[in-house]
Coordinates of C-alpha atoms and ligand atoms in Angstrom, one line a residue:
X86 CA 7.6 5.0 -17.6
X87 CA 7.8 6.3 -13.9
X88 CA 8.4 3.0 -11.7
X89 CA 9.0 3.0 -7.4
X90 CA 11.1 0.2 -6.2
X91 CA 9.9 0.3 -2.9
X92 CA 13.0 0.6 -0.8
X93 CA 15.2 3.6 1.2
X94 CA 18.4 1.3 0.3
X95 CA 20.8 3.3 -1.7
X96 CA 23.1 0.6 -2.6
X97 CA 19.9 -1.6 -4.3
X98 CA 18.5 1.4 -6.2
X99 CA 21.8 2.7 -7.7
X100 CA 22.5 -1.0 -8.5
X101 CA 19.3 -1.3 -9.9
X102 CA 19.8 2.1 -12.0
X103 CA 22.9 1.1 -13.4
X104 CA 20.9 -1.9 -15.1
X105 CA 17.6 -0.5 -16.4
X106 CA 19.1 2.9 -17.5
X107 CA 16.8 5.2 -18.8
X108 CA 13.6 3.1 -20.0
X109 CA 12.7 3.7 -16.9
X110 CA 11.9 6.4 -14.3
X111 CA 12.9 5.0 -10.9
X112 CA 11.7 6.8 -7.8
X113 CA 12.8 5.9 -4.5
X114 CA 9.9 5.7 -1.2
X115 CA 11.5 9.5 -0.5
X116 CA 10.7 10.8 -3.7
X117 CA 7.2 9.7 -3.7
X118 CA 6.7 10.9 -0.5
X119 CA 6.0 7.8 1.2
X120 CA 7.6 8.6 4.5
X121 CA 6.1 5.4 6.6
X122 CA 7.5 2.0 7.1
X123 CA 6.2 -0.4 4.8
X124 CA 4.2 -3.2 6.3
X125 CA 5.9 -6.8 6.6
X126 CA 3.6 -9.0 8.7
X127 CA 3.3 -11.6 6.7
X128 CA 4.9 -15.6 8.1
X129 CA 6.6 -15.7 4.4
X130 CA 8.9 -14.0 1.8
X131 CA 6.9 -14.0 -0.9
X132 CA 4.1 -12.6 1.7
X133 CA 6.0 -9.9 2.9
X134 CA 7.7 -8.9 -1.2
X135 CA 3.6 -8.6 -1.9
X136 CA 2.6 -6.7 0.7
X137 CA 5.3 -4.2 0.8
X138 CA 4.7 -3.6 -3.1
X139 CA 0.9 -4.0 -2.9
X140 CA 0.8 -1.1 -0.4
X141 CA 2.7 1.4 -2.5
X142 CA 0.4 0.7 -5.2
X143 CA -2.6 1.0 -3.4
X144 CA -1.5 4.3 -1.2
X145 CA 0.4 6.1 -4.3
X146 CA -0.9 4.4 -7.4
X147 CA 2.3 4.5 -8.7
X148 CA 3.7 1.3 -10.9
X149 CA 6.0 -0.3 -8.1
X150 CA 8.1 -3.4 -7.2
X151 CA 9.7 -4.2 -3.9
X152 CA 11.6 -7.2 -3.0
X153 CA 12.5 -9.4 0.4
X154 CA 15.1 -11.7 0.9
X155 CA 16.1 -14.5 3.7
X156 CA 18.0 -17.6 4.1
X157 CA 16.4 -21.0 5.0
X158 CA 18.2 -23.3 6.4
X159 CA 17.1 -27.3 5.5
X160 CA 17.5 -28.8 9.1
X161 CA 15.9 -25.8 10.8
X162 CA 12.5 -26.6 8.3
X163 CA 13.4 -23.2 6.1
X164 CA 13.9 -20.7 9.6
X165 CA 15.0 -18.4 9.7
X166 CA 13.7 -17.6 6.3
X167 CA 11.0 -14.5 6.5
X168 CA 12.8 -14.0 10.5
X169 CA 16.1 -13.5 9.1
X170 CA 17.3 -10.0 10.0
X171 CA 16.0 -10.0 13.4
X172 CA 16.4 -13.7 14.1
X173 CA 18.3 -13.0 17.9
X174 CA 15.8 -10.8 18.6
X175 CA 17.7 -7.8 17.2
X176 CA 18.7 -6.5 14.1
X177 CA 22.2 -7.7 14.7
X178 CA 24.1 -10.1 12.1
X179 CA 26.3 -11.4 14.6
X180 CA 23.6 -12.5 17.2
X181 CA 21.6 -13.9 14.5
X182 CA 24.5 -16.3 13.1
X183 CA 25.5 -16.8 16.7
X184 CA 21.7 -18.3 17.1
X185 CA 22.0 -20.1 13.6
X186 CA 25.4 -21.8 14.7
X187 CA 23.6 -23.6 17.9
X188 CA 21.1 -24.6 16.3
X189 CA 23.0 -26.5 13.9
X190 CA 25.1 -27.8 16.7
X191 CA 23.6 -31.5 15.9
X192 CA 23.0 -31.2 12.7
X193 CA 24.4 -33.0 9.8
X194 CA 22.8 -31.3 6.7
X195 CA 24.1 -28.2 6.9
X196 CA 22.5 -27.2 3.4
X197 CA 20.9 -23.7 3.2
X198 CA 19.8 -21.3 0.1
X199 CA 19.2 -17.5 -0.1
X200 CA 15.8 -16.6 -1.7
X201 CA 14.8 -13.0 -3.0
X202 CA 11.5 -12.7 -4.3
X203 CA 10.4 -9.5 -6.1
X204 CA 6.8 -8.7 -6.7
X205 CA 5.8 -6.4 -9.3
X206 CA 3.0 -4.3 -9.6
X207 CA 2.4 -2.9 -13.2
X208 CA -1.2 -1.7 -13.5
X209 CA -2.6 -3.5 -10.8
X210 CA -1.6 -6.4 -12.0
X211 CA 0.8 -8.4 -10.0
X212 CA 3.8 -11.1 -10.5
X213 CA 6.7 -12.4 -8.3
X214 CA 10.2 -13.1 -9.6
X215 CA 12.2 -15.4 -7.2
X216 CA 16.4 -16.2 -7.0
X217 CA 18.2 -18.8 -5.1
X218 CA 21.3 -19.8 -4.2
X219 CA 22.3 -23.2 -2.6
X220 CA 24.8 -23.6 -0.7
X221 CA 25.8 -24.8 2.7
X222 CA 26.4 -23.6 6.6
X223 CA 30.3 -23.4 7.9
X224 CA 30.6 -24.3 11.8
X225 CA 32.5 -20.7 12.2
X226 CA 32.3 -17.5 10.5
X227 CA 35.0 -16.7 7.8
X228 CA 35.4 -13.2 5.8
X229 CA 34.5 -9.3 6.6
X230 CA 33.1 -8.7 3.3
X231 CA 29.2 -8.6 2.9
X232 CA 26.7 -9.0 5.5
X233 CA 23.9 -10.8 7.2
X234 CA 24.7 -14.6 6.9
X235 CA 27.5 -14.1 4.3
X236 CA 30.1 -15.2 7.0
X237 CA 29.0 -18.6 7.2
X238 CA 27.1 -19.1 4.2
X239 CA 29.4 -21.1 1.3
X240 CA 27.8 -21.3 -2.4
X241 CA 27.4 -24.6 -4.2
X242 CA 30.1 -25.6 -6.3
X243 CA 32.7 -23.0 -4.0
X244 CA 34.9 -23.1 -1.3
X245 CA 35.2 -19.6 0.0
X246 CA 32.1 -17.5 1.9
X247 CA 30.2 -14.9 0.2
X248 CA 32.2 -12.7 3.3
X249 CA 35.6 -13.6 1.4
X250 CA 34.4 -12.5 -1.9
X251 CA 34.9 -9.5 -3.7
X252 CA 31.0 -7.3 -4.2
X253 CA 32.0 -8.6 -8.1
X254 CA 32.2 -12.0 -6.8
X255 CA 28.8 -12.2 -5.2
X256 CA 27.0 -10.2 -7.6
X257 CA 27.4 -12.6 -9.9
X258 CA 26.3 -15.5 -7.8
X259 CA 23.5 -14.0 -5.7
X260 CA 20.0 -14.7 -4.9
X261 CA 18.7 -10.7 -5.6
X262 CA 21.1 -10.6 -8.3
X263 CA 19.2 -13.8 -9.8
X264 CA 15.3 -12.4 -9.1
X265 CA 16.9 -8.8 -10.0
X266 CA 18.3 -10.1 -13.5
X267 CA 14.4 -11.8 -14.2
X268 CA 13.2 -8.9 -13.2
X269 CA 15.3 -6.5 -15.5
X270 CA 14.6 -9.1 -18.1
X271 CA 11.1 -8.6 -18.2
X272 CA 10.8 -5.1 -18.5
X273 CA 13.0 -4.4 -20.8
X274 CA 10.8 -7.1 -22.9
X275 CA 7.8 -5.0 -21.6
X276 CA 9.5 -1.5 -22.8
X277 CA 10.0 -3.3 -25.7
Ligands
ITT489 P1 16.0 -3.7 3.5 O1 14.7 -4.3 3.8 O2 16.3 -2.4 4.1 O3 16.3 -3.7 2.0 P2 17.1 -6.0 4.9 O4 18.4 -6.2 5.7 O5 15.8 -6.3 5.5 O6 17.2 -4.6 4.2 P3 16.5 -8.2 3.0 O7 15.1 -8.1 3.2 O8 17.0 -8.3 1.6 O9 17.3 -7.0 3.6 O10 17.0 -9.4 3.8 C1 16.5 -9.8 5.1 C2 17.7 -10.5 5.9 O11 18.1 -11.7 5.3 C3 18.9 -9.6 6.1 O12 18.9 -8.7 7.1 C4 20.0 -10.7 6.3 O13 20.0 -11.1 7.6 C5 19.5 -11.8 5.4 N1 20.1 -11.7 4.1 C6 19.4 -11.3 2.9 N2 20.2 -11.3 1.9 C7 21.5 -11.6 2.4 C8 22.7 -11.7 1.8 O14 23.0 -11.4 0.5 N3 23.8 -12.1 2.6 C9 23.6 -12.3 3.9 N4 22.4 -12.2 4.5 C10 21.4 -11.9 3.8

């Protein structure tokens, strides 16, 4: 079966690949000629994961799935959440943890979690699968690995960043991996 995973990200799609093998047909944005910016307008993950996928079914009626991702931090009422990659104002990871680091200046929960959501479109028929991660906020950035929040961000039941991690290391742990592995789950139950 020919499916898009609505994304231009390399690294997600050969991940992704790897996993599925070859039930299934995956075709980038490129290769179905989508050559536009999907649409993420919505104030919420979940939102923005439907919206991206709904409009790759609707403009290529092609079977599809797309995913977002953000981190919500408990004292900052979930922010920056569906505003994480351009929380500064850019799409710069050090500005955004910079901005994340004075607003929890005061704060004494420091708790966070990574979400992914992935929505899948099969026939027109939609379904989300979600994957978190608890953990909690460090008062300075530690570790080069990664990106995005990975510097400060410390998983439950850990003592190292997802930055001082190996890619091994986090894979394991992570929020996509978690919505990826329900994902992969369920259509390799739908292949049968
Ligand atoms: P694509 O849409 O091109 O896939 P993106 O950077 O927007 O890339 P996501 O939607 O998955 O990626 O995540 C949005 C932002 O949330 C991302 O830019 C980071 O700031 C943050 N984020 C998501 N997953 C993260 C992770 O594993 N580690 C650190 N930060 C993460």
């Amino acid at each position: 079966m020919q499916l898009c995973f609505a994304t231009n990200n390399a690294h997600k799609l050969k991940e992704i690949r790897a996993i599925l093998g070859d039930s299934f047909e995956l075709k980038t944005l490129n290769e179905i000629n989508c050559e536009e910016e999907l649409p993420e307008t919505t104030d919420t993950i979940e939102g923005n994961s439907h919206q991206k996928a709904e409009y790759v079914w609707e403009h290529f009626h092609i079977n599809c799935f797309a995913d977002d991702s953000g981190l919500e931090i408990t004292a900052l009422n979930g922010a920056p959440g569906v505003h994480s990659a351009y929380y500064s104002g850019t799409r710069n990871h050090q500005k955004n943890i910079e901005r994340v680091l004075n607003e929890l200046q005061d704060a004494d929960d420091r708790s966070a979690q990574f979400k992914t959501v992935i929505t899948l479109i099969l026939n027109g028929q939609s379904q989300q699968f979600e994957g978190i991660i608890k953990g909690n906020l460090l008062h300075q950035p530690r570790g080069t690995e990664g990106f995005g929040y990975d510097p400060i961000f410390v998983p439950e039941s850990h003592d190292r960043t997802f930055a001082e991690m190996t890619l091994e290391e986090k894979g394991k742990l992570s929020h996509r991996a978690r919505a990826f592995s329900k994902l992969v789950d369920f259509l390799q139950s739908y292949q049968g």
